[in-house]
Amino acid sequence: MSQLYQRVALIGLGLIASSMAHAMREKGLAGEIVGHARSAETRDTALEIGLVDAVYETAAEAVAGADLVVLCVPVGAMDKIAEEIATHLAPGATVTDVGSVKRAVIDAVGPHMPDGVHFIPGHPLAGTEQSGPRSGFATLFANRWWLFTPIEDTDSEALTRLKTLVEAMGANTDEMAPDHHDLVLSVVSHTPHLIAYTMVGVADHLRRVTHEEVIKYSATGFRDFTRIAASDPTMWRDVFLTNKEATLDILGRFTEELFMLQRAIRMGDGDMLHDYFTRTRAIRRGIIEAGQDTDAPDFGRGAPKKDA
Ligand code: NAP
């Protein structure tokens, strides 16, 4: 595919930005890719491994002359960055973000955007528990959803061009209202992460089971919680601070269901437990049929080592 943007500025050079850089380079989607990260270490690494053609010490310098700016920093850092770049954006440029929460980003970034700049909030539903400039890979977005939550008066041409870019990186695109996005994501991502953090925290506090036992026998289920609970602490702190209402709503529902299951176990209500687990199994089948996971046994990890 031919170049869709002449100069792309990636602000923040972690997992999502580096995956975008790899994917854009592989497909030749951008004339030039430049970037900014707050630490010299990340900037040096990004240059060294060829993620970007140039790095800048400030976000303001990085966005100059860019026709696409992608904000790839934690949600809590968006406000300051948007304020810093506002007067340096090129007329007609598109500014998008990849933040996991949309209402808070719109409130933080929107007011800083000058007339003539197209601000189109976005969120790729793709990630791993890794972070930093070395963690990205070109296929991260393949067959994953990339949601856009356009605000009022979004320029349709700018939106189409941006969708074409992320589709060329392998993603499927969809549009959603920002508040609905935040509710959906609290169900499919944010609350599950909180539950994983909690389960790993419980194991950490339990004194009757040793640390060695938890690690040694983890392949029975616990290990899958630990993968999620290893996700970046700053990113997830910001997600919960900025998607507070939806998370508390879903967490309240989760707690009610948990009490219901707890009661069924106490009362020996096997029928209730069996019916419940039958319904949840159907959701897993739906995810596989939608191509959002494989049905390889043990998540495709292969047989565990003898004493792992
Ligand atoms: P990451 O790997 O941790 O990278 C974050 C980048 O932002 C780093 O380059 C960091 O710079 C920079 N940064 C952090 N705080 C900053 C600040 N206050 N000012 C300037 N730069 C700052 O993060 P990521 O996983 O790519 O996540 C980036 C965004 O994508 C977040 O908004 C997150 O919600 C969203 N997202 C993440 C995932 C996921 O699974 N990881 C999935 C979808 C969307 P230094 O390296 O110099 O510290």
mmCIF file of C-alpha atoms and ligand atoms in Angstrom:
data_model
loop_
_atom_site.group_PDB
_atom_site.id
_atom_site.type_symbol
_atom_site.label_atom_id
_atom_site.label_comp_id
_atom_site.label_asym_id
_atom_site.label_seq_id
_atom_site.Cartn_x
_atom_site.Cartn_y
_atom_site.Cartn_z
ATOM 1 C CA MET A 1 0.000 0.000 0.000
ATOM 2 C CA SER A 2 1.165 3.543 -0.674
ATOM 3 C CA GLN A 3 2.031 6.106 1.971
ATOM 4 C CA LEU A 4 -1.000 7.433 3.839
ATOM 5 C CA TYR A 5 0.815 10.076 5.892
ATOM 6 C CA GLN A 6 4.036 11.921 5.133
ATOM 7 C CA ARG A 7 5.220 12.429 8.682
ATOM 8 C CA VAL A 8 3.871 10.515 11.669
ATOM 9 C CA ALA A 9 4.798 11.694 15.176
ATOM 10 C CA LEU A 10 4.515 9.079 17.915
ATOM 11 C CA ILE A 11 4.312 10.659 21.366
ATOM 12 C CA GLY A 12 5.326 7.994 23.868
ATOM 13 C CA LEU A 13 7.429 5.126 22.518
ATOM 14 C CA GLY A 14 6.211 2.057 24.373
ATOM 15 C CA LEU A 15 4.388 -1.126 23.372
ATOM 16 C CA ILE A 16 1.642 0.444 21.267
ATOM 17 C CA ALA A 17 3.804 3.093 19.571
ATOM 18 C CA SER A 18 6.586 0.639 18.754
ATOM 19 C CA SER A 19 4.076 -1.868 17.342
ATOM 20 C CA MET A 20 2.617 0.903 15.178
ATOM 21 C CA ALA A 21 6.090 1.890 13.995
ATOM 22 C CA HIS A 22 6.938 -1.702 13.016
ATOM 23 C CA ALA A 23 3.597 -2.196 11.252
ATOM 24 C CA MET A 24 3.791 1.139 9.377
ATOM 25 C CA ARG A 25 7.356 0.445 8.254
ATOM 26 C CA GLU A 26 6.585 -3.090 7.143
ATOM 27 C CA LYS A 27 3.725 -1.877 4.957
ATOM 28 C CA GLY A 28 5.325 1.429 3.873
ATOM 29 C CA LEU A 29 2.426 3.470 5.245
ATOM 30 C CA ALA A 30 4.351 6.545 6.379
ATOM 31 C CA GLY A 31 6.983 8.679 4.674
ATOM 32 C CA GLU A 32 8.763 9.432 7.920
ATOM 33 C CA ILE A 33 8.207 8.333 11.515
ATOM 34 C CA VAL A 34 9.447 10.515 14.358
ATOM 35 C CA GLY A 35 8.923 10.268 18.083
ATOM 36 C CA HIS A 36 9.210 11.594 21.593
ATOM 37 C CA ALA A 37 9.473 9.840 24.959
ATOM 38 C CA ARG A 38 10.176 11.492 28.282
ATOM 39 C CA SER A 39 13.357 9.541 29.113
ATOM 40 C CA ALA A 40 16.614 9.746 27.174
ATOM 41 C CA GLU A 41 16.945 5.973 27.590
ATOM 42 C CA THR A 42 13.720 5.270 25.683
ATOM 43 C CA ARG A 43 14.557 7.853 23.010
ATOM 44 C CA ASP A 44 18.026 6.337 22.497
ATOM 45 C CA THR A 45 16.614 2.812 22.291
ATOM 46 C CA ALA A 46 13.972 3.869 19.761
ATOM 47 C CA LEU A 47 16.677 5.328 17.517
ATOM 48 C CA GLU A 48 19.063 2.434 18.031
ATOM 49 C CA ILE A 49 16.539 -0.223 17.002
ATOM 50 C CA GLY A 50 15.266 1.863 14.094
ATOM 51 C CA LEU A 51 11.722 2.435 15.336
ATOM 52 C CA VAL A 52 11.845 6.072 14.303
ATOM 53 C CA ASP A 53 13.822 8.230 11.898
ATOM 54 C CA ALA A 54 14.319 10.936 14.516
ATOM 55 C CA VAL A 55 13.575 11.516 18.208
ATOM 56 C CA TYR A 56 12.991 14.796 19.980
ATOM 57 C CA GLU A 57 13.445 15.807 23.594
ATOM 58 C CA THR A 58 10.073 17.554 23.624
ATOM 59 C CA ALA A 59 6.692 16.537 22.264
ATOM 60 C CA ALA A 60 6.309 20.057 20.825
ATOM 61 C CA GLU A 61 9.340 19.587 18.555
ATOM 62 C CA ALA A 62 8.216 16.106 17.516
ATOM 63 C CA VAL A 63 4.784 17.193 16.246
ATOM 64 C CA ALA A 64 6.062 20.075 14.099
ATOM 65 C CA GLY A 65 5.229 19.389 10.453
ATOM 66 C CA ALA A 66 3.502 16.063 11.181
ATOM 67 C CA ASP A 67 0.276 15.269 9.328
ATOM 68 C CA LEU A 68 -0.489 12.525 11.881
ATOM 69 C CA VAL A 69 0.196 12.734 15.622
ATOM 70 C CA VAL A 70 -0.494 9.675 17.790
ATOM 71 C CA LEU A 71 -0.604 10.131 21.564
ATOM 72 C CA CYS A 72 0.724 6.851 23.014
ATOM 73 C CA VAL A 73 1.296 7.856 26.649
ATOM 74 C CA PRO A 74 -0.655 6.709 29.742
ATOM 75 C CA VAL A 75 -4.120 8.272 29.965
ATOM 76 C CA GLY A 76 -3.134 10.441 32.950
ATOM 77 C CA ALA A 77 -0.334 12.063 30.907
ATOM 78 C CA MET A 78 -2.520 13.090 27.917
ATOM 79 C CA ASP A 79 -3.616 16.467 29.316
ATOM 80 C CA LYS A 80 -0.104 17.887 29.767
ATOM 81 C CA ILE A 81 1.090 16.576 26.412
ATOM 82 C CA ALA A 82 -1.940 18.028 24.580
ATOM 83 C CA GLU A 83 -1.340 21.404 26.195
ATOM 84 C CA GLU A 84 2.334 21.296 25.235
ATOM 85 C CA ILE A 85 1.813 20.412 21.566
ATOM 86 C CA ALA A 86 -1.280 22.563 20.894
ATOM 87 C CA THR A 87 0.430 25.559 19.326
ATOM 88 C CA HIS A 88 2.958 23.455 17.421
ATOM 89 C CA LEU A 89 0.499 21.313 15.453
ATOM 90 C CA ALA A 90 0.442 21.746 11.678
ATOM 91 C CA PRO A 91 -2.819 23.102 10.226
ATOM 92 C CA GLY A 92 -4.922 20.219 8.886
ATOM 93 C CA ALA A 93 -3.061 17.611 10.971
ATOM 94 C CA THR A 94 -4.889 14.661 12.496
ATOM 95 C CA VAL A 95 -4.317 13.993 16.186
ATOM 96 C CA THR A 96 -5.382 10.620 17.537
ATOM 97 C CA ASP A 97 -4.644 8.716 20.728
ATOM 98 C CA VAL A 98 -4.549 5.066 21.756
ATOM 99 C CA GLY A 99 -5.689 5.487 25.373
ATOM 100 C CA SER A 100 -7.673 2.700 27.007
ATOM 101 C CA VAL A 101 -10.317 5.123 28.325
ATOM 102 C CA LYS A 102 -12.069 7.530 25.976
ATOM 103 C CA ARG A 103 -14.230 10.029 27.902
ATOM 104 C CA ALA A 104 -11.324 11.153 30.112
ATOM 105 C CA VAL A 105 -9.018 11.535 27.090
ATOM 106 C CA ILE A 106 -11.600 13.564 25.183
ATOM 107 C CA ASP A 107 -12.037 15.851 28.207
ATOM 108 C CA ALA A 108 -8.268 16.176 28.649
ATOM 109 C CA VAL A 109 -7.167 16.615 25.032
ATOM 110 C CA GLY A 110 -10.186 18.124 23.240
ATOM 111 C CA PRO A 111 -10.088 21.617 24.793
ATOM 112 C CA HIS A 112 -6.439 22.078 23.739
ATOM 113 C CA MET A 113 -6.968 21.250 20.055
ATOM 114 C CA PRO A 114 -6.786 24.296 17.787
ATOM 115 C CA ASP A 115 -9.247 24.957 14.953
ATOM 116 C CA GLY A 116 -8.279 23.217 11.740
ATOM 117 C CA VAL A 117 -6.731 20.211 13.536
ATOM 118 C CA HIS A 118 -8.727 16.968 13.442
ATOM 119 C CA PHE A 119 -8.828 15.261 16.828
ATOM 120 C CA ILE A 120 -10.076 11.653 16.467
ATOM 121 C CA PRO A 121 -9.937 9.586 19.691
ATOM 122 C CA GLY A 122 -9.105 5.904 19.187
ATOM 123 C CA HIS A 123 -8.291 2.699 21.045
ATOM 124 C CA PRO A 124 -6.665 -0.462 19.664
ATOM 125 C CA LEU A 125 -7.980 -3.498 21.555
ATOM 126 C CA ALA A 126 -4.612 -5.182 21.412
ATOM 127 C CA GLY A 127 -1.813 -5.449 23.900
ATOM 128 C CA THR A 128 0.437 -7.639 25.948
ATOM 129 C CA GLU A 129 1.750 -7.421 29.509
ATOM 130 C CA GLN A 130 5.057 -6.074 28.129
ATOM 131 C CA SER A 131 5.946 -2.409 27.882
ATOM 132 C CA GLY A 132 8.660 -0.173 26.496
ATOM 133 C CA PRO A 133 10.147 0.463 23.043
ATOM 134 C CA ARG A 134 11.535 -3.073 22.621
ATOM 135 C CA SER A 135 8.203 -4.796 23.307
ATOM 136 C CA GLY A 136 6.395 -3.931 20.060
ATOM 137 C CA PHE A 137 5.843 -6.163 17.032
ATOM 138 C CA ALA A 138 4.251 -5.560 13.631
ATOM 139 C CA THR A 139 1.441 -8.088 14.000
ATOM 140 C CA LEU A 140 0.086 -6.839 17.349
ATOM 141 C CA PHE A 141 -3.017 -5.372 15.682
ATOM 142 C CA ALA A 142 -3.712 -8.237 13.264
ATOM 143 C CA ASN A 143 -7.393 -9.187 13.437
ATOM 144 C CA ARG A 144 -7.873 -7.013 16.542
ATOM 145 C CA TRP A 145 -10.462 -4.258 16.859
ATOM 146 C CA TRP A 146 -9.441 -0.619 16.733
ATOM 147 C CA LEU A 147 -12.307 1.480 18.052
ATOM 148 C CA PHE A 148 -12.837 5.135 17.232
ATOM 149 C CA THR A 149 -15.044 7.395 19.320
ATOM 150 C CA PRO A 150 -15.433 10.420 17.039
ATOM 151 C CA ILE A 151 -16.474 13.660 18.646
ATOM 152 C CA GLU A 152 -18.907 16.209 17.178
ATOM 153 C CA ASP A 153 -18.103 17.547 13.700
ATOM 154 C CA THR A 154 -15.384 14.968 13.039
ATOM 155 C CA ASP A 155 -14.042 15.431 9.525
ATOM 156 C CA SER A 156 -15.138 12.318 7.625
ATOM 157 C CA GLU A 157 -12.201 12.435 5.225
ATOM 158 C CA ALA A 158 -9.700 12.547 8.113
ATOM 159 C CA LEU A 159 -11.513 9.663 9.822
ATOM 160 C CA THR A 160 -11.517 7.545 6.648
ATOM 161 C CA ARG A 161 -7.785 8.115 6.142
ATOM 162 C CA LEU A 162 -7.029 7.144 9.744
ATOM 163 C CA LYS A 163 -9.187 4.027 9.467
ATOM 164 C CA THR A 164 -7.387 3.097 6.253
ATOM 165 C CA LEU A 165 -4.077 3.340 8.132
ATOM 166 C CA VAL A 166 -5.063 1.067 11.024
ATOM 167 C CA GLU A 167 -6.792 -1.386 8.691
ATOM 168 C CA ALA A 168 -3.566 -1.552 6.667
ATOM 169 C CA MET A 169 -1.843 -2.503 9.947
ATOM 170 C CA GLY A 170 -4.225 -5.474 10.144
ATOM 171 C CA ALA A 171 -6.915 -4.115 12.479
ATOM 172 C CA ASN A 172 -10.700 -4.146 12.089
ATOM 173 C CA THR A 173 -12.345 -0.807 12.793
ATOM 174 C CA ASP A 174 -15.572 0.209 14.476
ATOM 175 C CA GLU A 175 -17.105 3.369 15.912
ATOM 176 C CA MET A 176 -18.666 3.839 19.330
ATOM 177 C CA ALA A 177 -19.888 6.640 21.584
ATOM 178 C CA PRO A 178 -17.169 7.436 24.177
ATOM 179 C CA ASP A 179 -19.225 6.609 27.301
ATOM 180 C CA HIS A 180 -20.430 3.358 25.777
ATOM 181 C CA HIS A 181 -16.831 2.481 24.914
ATOM 182 C CA ASP A 182 -15.823 2.991 28.550
ATOM 183 C CA LEU A 183 -18.632 0.725 29.775
ATOM 184 C CA VAL A 184 -17.882 -2.026 27.241
ATOM 185 C CA LEU A 185 -14.177 -1.885 28.068
ATOM 186 C CA SER A 186 -14.856 -2.069 31.785
ATOM 187 C CA VAL A 187 -16.576 -5.423 31.109
ATOM 188 C CA VAL A 188 -14.112 -6.926 28.643
ATOM 189 C CA SER A 189 -10.850 -5.508 29.946
ATOM 190 C CA HIS A 190 -10.734 -3.194 32.949
ATOM 191 C CA THR A 191 -12.647 -5.245 35.554
ATOM 192 C CA PRO A 192 -11.014 -8.543 34.454
ATOM 193 C CA HIS A 193 -7.643 -6.885 35.014
ATOM 194 C CA LEU A 194 -8.719 -5.735 38.482
ATOM 195 C CA ILE A 195 -9.871 -9.259 39.329
ATOM 196 C CA ALA A 196 -6.544 -10.690 38.143
ATOM 197 C CA TYR A 197 -4.642 -8.153 40.268
ATOM 198 C CA THR A 198 -6.819 -9.134 43.230
ATOM 199 C CA MET A 199 -6.331 -12.891 42.810
ATOM 200 C CA VAL A 200 -2.571 -12.500 42.596
ATOM 201 C CA GLY A 201 -2.743 -10.217 45.654
ATOM 202 C CA VAL A 202 -4.704 -12.891 47.557
ATOM 203 C CA ALA A 203 -2.048 -15.503 46.797
ATOM 204 C CA ASP A 204 0.609 -13.057 47.907
ATOM 205 C CA HIS A 205 -1.095 -12.531 51.282
ATOM 206 C CA LEU A 206 -1.975 -16.153 51.999
ATOM 207 C CA ARG A 207 0.310 -17.554 54.654
ATOM 208 C CA ARG A 208 -0.847 -21.196 54.650
ATOM 209 C CA VAL A 209 0.321 -21.736 51.055
ATOM 210 C CA THR A 210 3.969 -21.046 50.404
ATOM 211 C CA HIS A 211 5.265 -18.766 47.691
ATOM 212 C CA GLU A 212 7.096 -21.745 46.176
ATOM 213 C CA GLU A 213 3.862 -23.773 45.977
ATOM 214 C CA VAL A 214 2.012 -20.925 44.275
ATOM 215 C CA ILE A 215 4.679 -20.732 41.591
ATOM 216 C CA LYS A 216 5.262 -24.462 41.235
ATOM 217 C CA TYR A 217 1.595 -25.394 40.779
ATOM 218 C CA SER A 218 0.505 -22.228 38.939
ATOM 219 C CA ALA A 219 -0.308 -23.936 35.603
ATOM 220 C CA THR A 220 -3.691 -24.994 37.033
ATOM 221 C CA GLY A 221 -5.152 -21.535 36.386
ATOM 222 C CA PHE A 222 -3.307 -19.034 38.558
ATOM 223 C CA ARG A 223 -0.609 -18.448 35.946
ATOM 224 C CA ASP A 224 -3.157 -16.932 33.556
ATOM 225 C CA PHE A 225 -4.098 -14.365 36.188
ATOM 226 C CA THR A 226 -0.425 -13.552 36.745
ATOM 227 C CA ARG A 227 0.110 -12.741 33.085
ATOM 228 C CA ILE A 228 -2.607 -10.092 33.199
ATOM 229 C CA ALA A 229 -1.501 -8.888 36.642
ATOM 230 C CA ALA A 230 1.995 -8.244 35.262
ATOM 231 C CA SER A 231 0.673 -5.401 33.087
ATOM 232 C CA ASP A 232 2.120 -1.922 33.385
ATOM 233 C CA PRO A 233 1.251 -0.392 36.809
ATOM 234 C CA THR A 234 1.119 3.238 35.589
ATOM 235 C CA MET A 235 -1.146 2.467 32.652
ATOM 236 C CA TRP A 236 -3.566 0.500 34.819
ATOM 237 C CA ARG A 237 -3.559 2.979 37.687
ATOM 238 C CA ASP A 238 -4.635 5.622 35.161
ATOM 239 C CA VAL A 239 -7.308 3.359 33.644
ATOM 240 C CA PHE A 240 -9.010 2.874 37.018
ATOM 241 C CA LEU A 241 -8.674 6.511 38.030
ATOM 242 C CA THR A 242 -10.244 7.671 34.760
ATOM 243 C CA ASN A 243 -12.849 4.962 34.143
ATOM 244 C CA LYS A 244 -14.095 5.058 37.700
ATOM 245 C CA GLU A 245 -17.878 4.961 37.244
ATOM 246 C CA ALA A 246 -18.054 2.109 34.733
ATOM 247 C CA THR A 247 -15.534 0.038 36.692
ATOM 248 C CA LEU A 248 -17.437 0.514 39.962
ATOM 249 C CA ASP A 249 -20.707 -0.408 38.196
ATOM 250 C CA ILE A 250 -19.297 -3.655 36.789
ATOM 251 C CA LEU A 251 -17.410 -4.434 40.000
ATOM 252 C CA GLY A 252 -20.681 -4.100 41.952
ATOM 253 C CA ARG A 253 -22.356 -6.579 39.603
ATOM 254 C CA PHE A 254 -19.345 -8.883 39.837
ATOM 255 C CA THR A 255 -19.524 -8.842 43.651
ATOM 256 C CA GLU A 256 -23.247 -9.747 43.570
ATOM 257 C CA GLU A 257 -22.591 -12.707 41.238
ATOM 258 C CA LEU A 258 -19.703 -13.817 43.422
ATOM 259 C CA PHE A 259 -21.945 -13.828 46.503
ATOM 260 C CA MET A 260 -24.521 -15.832 44.548
ATOM 261 C CA LEU A 261 -21.923 -18.455 43.612
ATOM 262 C CA GLN A 262 -20.568 -18.422 47.155
ATOM 263 C CA ARG A 263 -24.064 -19.196 48.453
ATOM 264 C CA ALA A 264 -24.566 -21.971 45.878
ATOM 265 C CA ILE A 265 -21.316 -23.592 47.035
ATOM 266 C CA ARG A 266 -22.285 -23.249 50.712
ATOM 267 C CA MET A 267 -25.768 -24.721 50.086
ATOM 268 C CA GLY A 268 -24.432 -27.478 47.831
ATOM 269 C CA ASP A 269 -26.546 -26.231 44.889
ATOM 270 C CA GLY A 270 -24.814 -28.220 42.142
ATOM 271 C CA ASP A 271 -27.542 -27.536 39.551
ATOM 272 C CA MET A 272 -27.063 -23.813 39.892
ATOM 273 C CA LEU A 273 -23.289 -24.072 39.540
ATOM 274 C CA HIS A 274 -23.601 -26.419 36.546
ATOM 275 C CA ASP A 275 -26.073 -24.126 34.740
ATOM 276 C CA TYR A 276 -23.909 -21.104 35.413
ATOM 277 C CA PHE A 277 -20.732 -22.737 34.099
ATOM 278 C CA THR A 278 -22.613 -24.007 31.023
ATOM 279 C CA ARG A 279 -23.629 -20.455 30.133
ATOM 280 C CA THR A 280 -20.099 -19.104 30.615
ATOM 281 C CA ARG A 281 -18.672 -21.872 28.442
ATOM 282 C CA ALA A 282 -20.864 -20.669 25.573
ATOM 283 C CA ILE A 283 -19.272 -17.206 25.811
ATOM 284 C CA ARG A 284 -15.832 -18.762 25.395
ATOM 285 C CA ARG A 285 -17.058 -20.606 22.282
ATOM 286 C CA GLY A 286 -18.379 -17.320 20.888
ATOM 287 C CA ILE A 287 -14.969 -15.670 21.341
ATOM 288 C CA ILE A 288 -13.251 -18.473 19.429
ATOM 289 C CA GLU A 289 -15.853 -18.363 16.655
ATOM 290 C CA ALA A 290 -15.298 -14.596 16.363
ATOM 291 C CA GLY A 291 -11.574 -15.259 15.759
ATOM 292 C CA GLN A 292 -10.515 -13.418 18.937
ATOM 293 C CA ASP A 293 -8.634 -16.456 20.347
ATOM 294 C CA THR A 294 -7.710 -19.988 19.331
ATOM 295 C CA ASP A 295 -9.142 -23.159 20.816
ATOM 296 C CA ALA A 296 -5.682 -24.711 21.186
ATOM 297 C CA PRO A 297 -5.579 -26.624 24.483
ATOM 298 C CA ASP A 298 -3.954 -24.693 27.315
ATOM 299 C CA PHE A 299 -4.113 -21.444 25.292
ATOM 300 C CA GLY A 300 -1.726 -22.927 22.722
ATOM 301 C CA ARG A 301 1.135 -23.014 25.217
ATOM 302 C CA GLY A 302 1.864 -26.709 24.611
ATOM 303 C CA ALA A 303 2.319 -29.357 27.284
ATOM 304 C CA PRO A 304 3.736 -28.042 30.542
ATOM 305 C CA LYS A 305 7.207 -29.202 31.528
ATOM 306 C CA LYS A 306 7.245 -32.100 33.954
ATOM 307 C CA ASP A 307 7.738 -30.121 37.125
ATOM 308 C CA ALA A 308 6.638 -26.679 35.886
HETATM 309 P P1 NAP B 1 4.290 1.761 27.633
HETATM 310 O O1 NAP B 1 4.862 0.627 26.873
HETATM 311 O O2 NAP B 1 4.401 1.755 29.126
HETATM 312 O O3 NAP B 1 4.905 3.146 27.080
HETATM 313 C C1 NAP B 1 4.490 4.384 27.549
HETATM 314 C C2 NAP B 1 5.296 5.478 26.873
HETATM 315 O O4 NAP B 1 4.797 6.738 27.340
HETATM 316 C C3 NAP B 1 6.772 5.439 27.189
HETATM 317 O O5 NAP B 1 7.510 5.795 26.058
HETATM 318 C C4 NAP B 1 6.922 6.519 28.273
HETATM 319 O O6 NAP B 1 8.168 7.146 28.221
HETATM 320 C C5 NAP B 1 5.877 7.521 27.844
HETATM 321 N N1 NAP B 1 5.376 8.304 29.012
HETATM 322 C C6 NAP B 1 4.861 7.827 30.159
HETATM 323 N N2 NAP B 1 4.485 8.838 30.963
HETATM 324 C C7 NAP B 1 4.781 9.973 30.314
HETATM 325 C C8 NAP B 1 4.640 11.331 30.624
HETATM 326 N N3 NAP B 1 4.110 11.724 31.808
HETATM 327 N N4 NAP B 1 5.043 12.247 29.706
HETATM 328 C C9 NAP B 1 5.592 11.835 28.541
HETATM 329 N N5 NAP B 1 5.746 10.554 28.183
HETATM 330 C C10 NAP B 1 5.351 9.629 29.045
HETATM 331 O O7 NAP B 1 2.745 1.973 27.332
HETATM 332 P P2 NAP B 1 1.766 1.314 26.234
HETATM 333 O O8 NAP B 1 1.397 -0.047 26.693
HETATM 334 O O9 NAP B 1 2.313 1.523 24.878
HETATM 335 O O10 NAP B 1 0.470 2.226 26.480
HETATM 336 C C11 NAP B 1 0.356 3.504 25.910
HETATM 337 C C12 NAP B 1 -1.116 3.888 25.825
HETATM 338 O O11 NAP B 1 -1.804 2.855 25.117
HETATM 339 C C13 NAP B 1 -1.815 4.022 27.177
HETATM 340 O O12 NAP B 1 -2.671 5.133 27.142
HETATM 341 C C14 NAP B 1 -2.642 2.755 27.294
HETATM 342 O O13 NAP B 1 -3.832 2.986 28.014
HETATM 343 C C15 NAP B 1 -2.931 2.433 25.832
HETATM 344 N N6 NAP B 1 -3.130 1.003 25.516
HETATM 345 C C16 NAP B 1 -2.318 0.059 26.055
HETATM 346 C C17 NAP B 1 -2.543 -1.281 25.768
HETATM 347 C C18 NAP B 1 -1.682 -2.366 26.390
HETATM 348 O O14 NAP B 1 -2.133 -3.511 26.509
HETATM 349 N N7 NAP B 1 -0.472 -2.071 26.805
HETATM 350 C C19 NAP B 1 -3.555 -1.653 24.883
HETATM 351 C C20 NAP B 1 -4.337 -0.644 24.280
HETATM 352 C C21 NAP B 1 -4.107 0.684 24.616
HETATM 353 P P3 NAP B 1 9.450 6.539 29.012
HETATM 354 O O15 NAP B 1 9.714 5.194 28.402
HETATM 355 O O16 NAP B 1 10.510 7.504 28.700
HETATM 356 O O17 NAP B 1 9.060 6.449 30.449
#
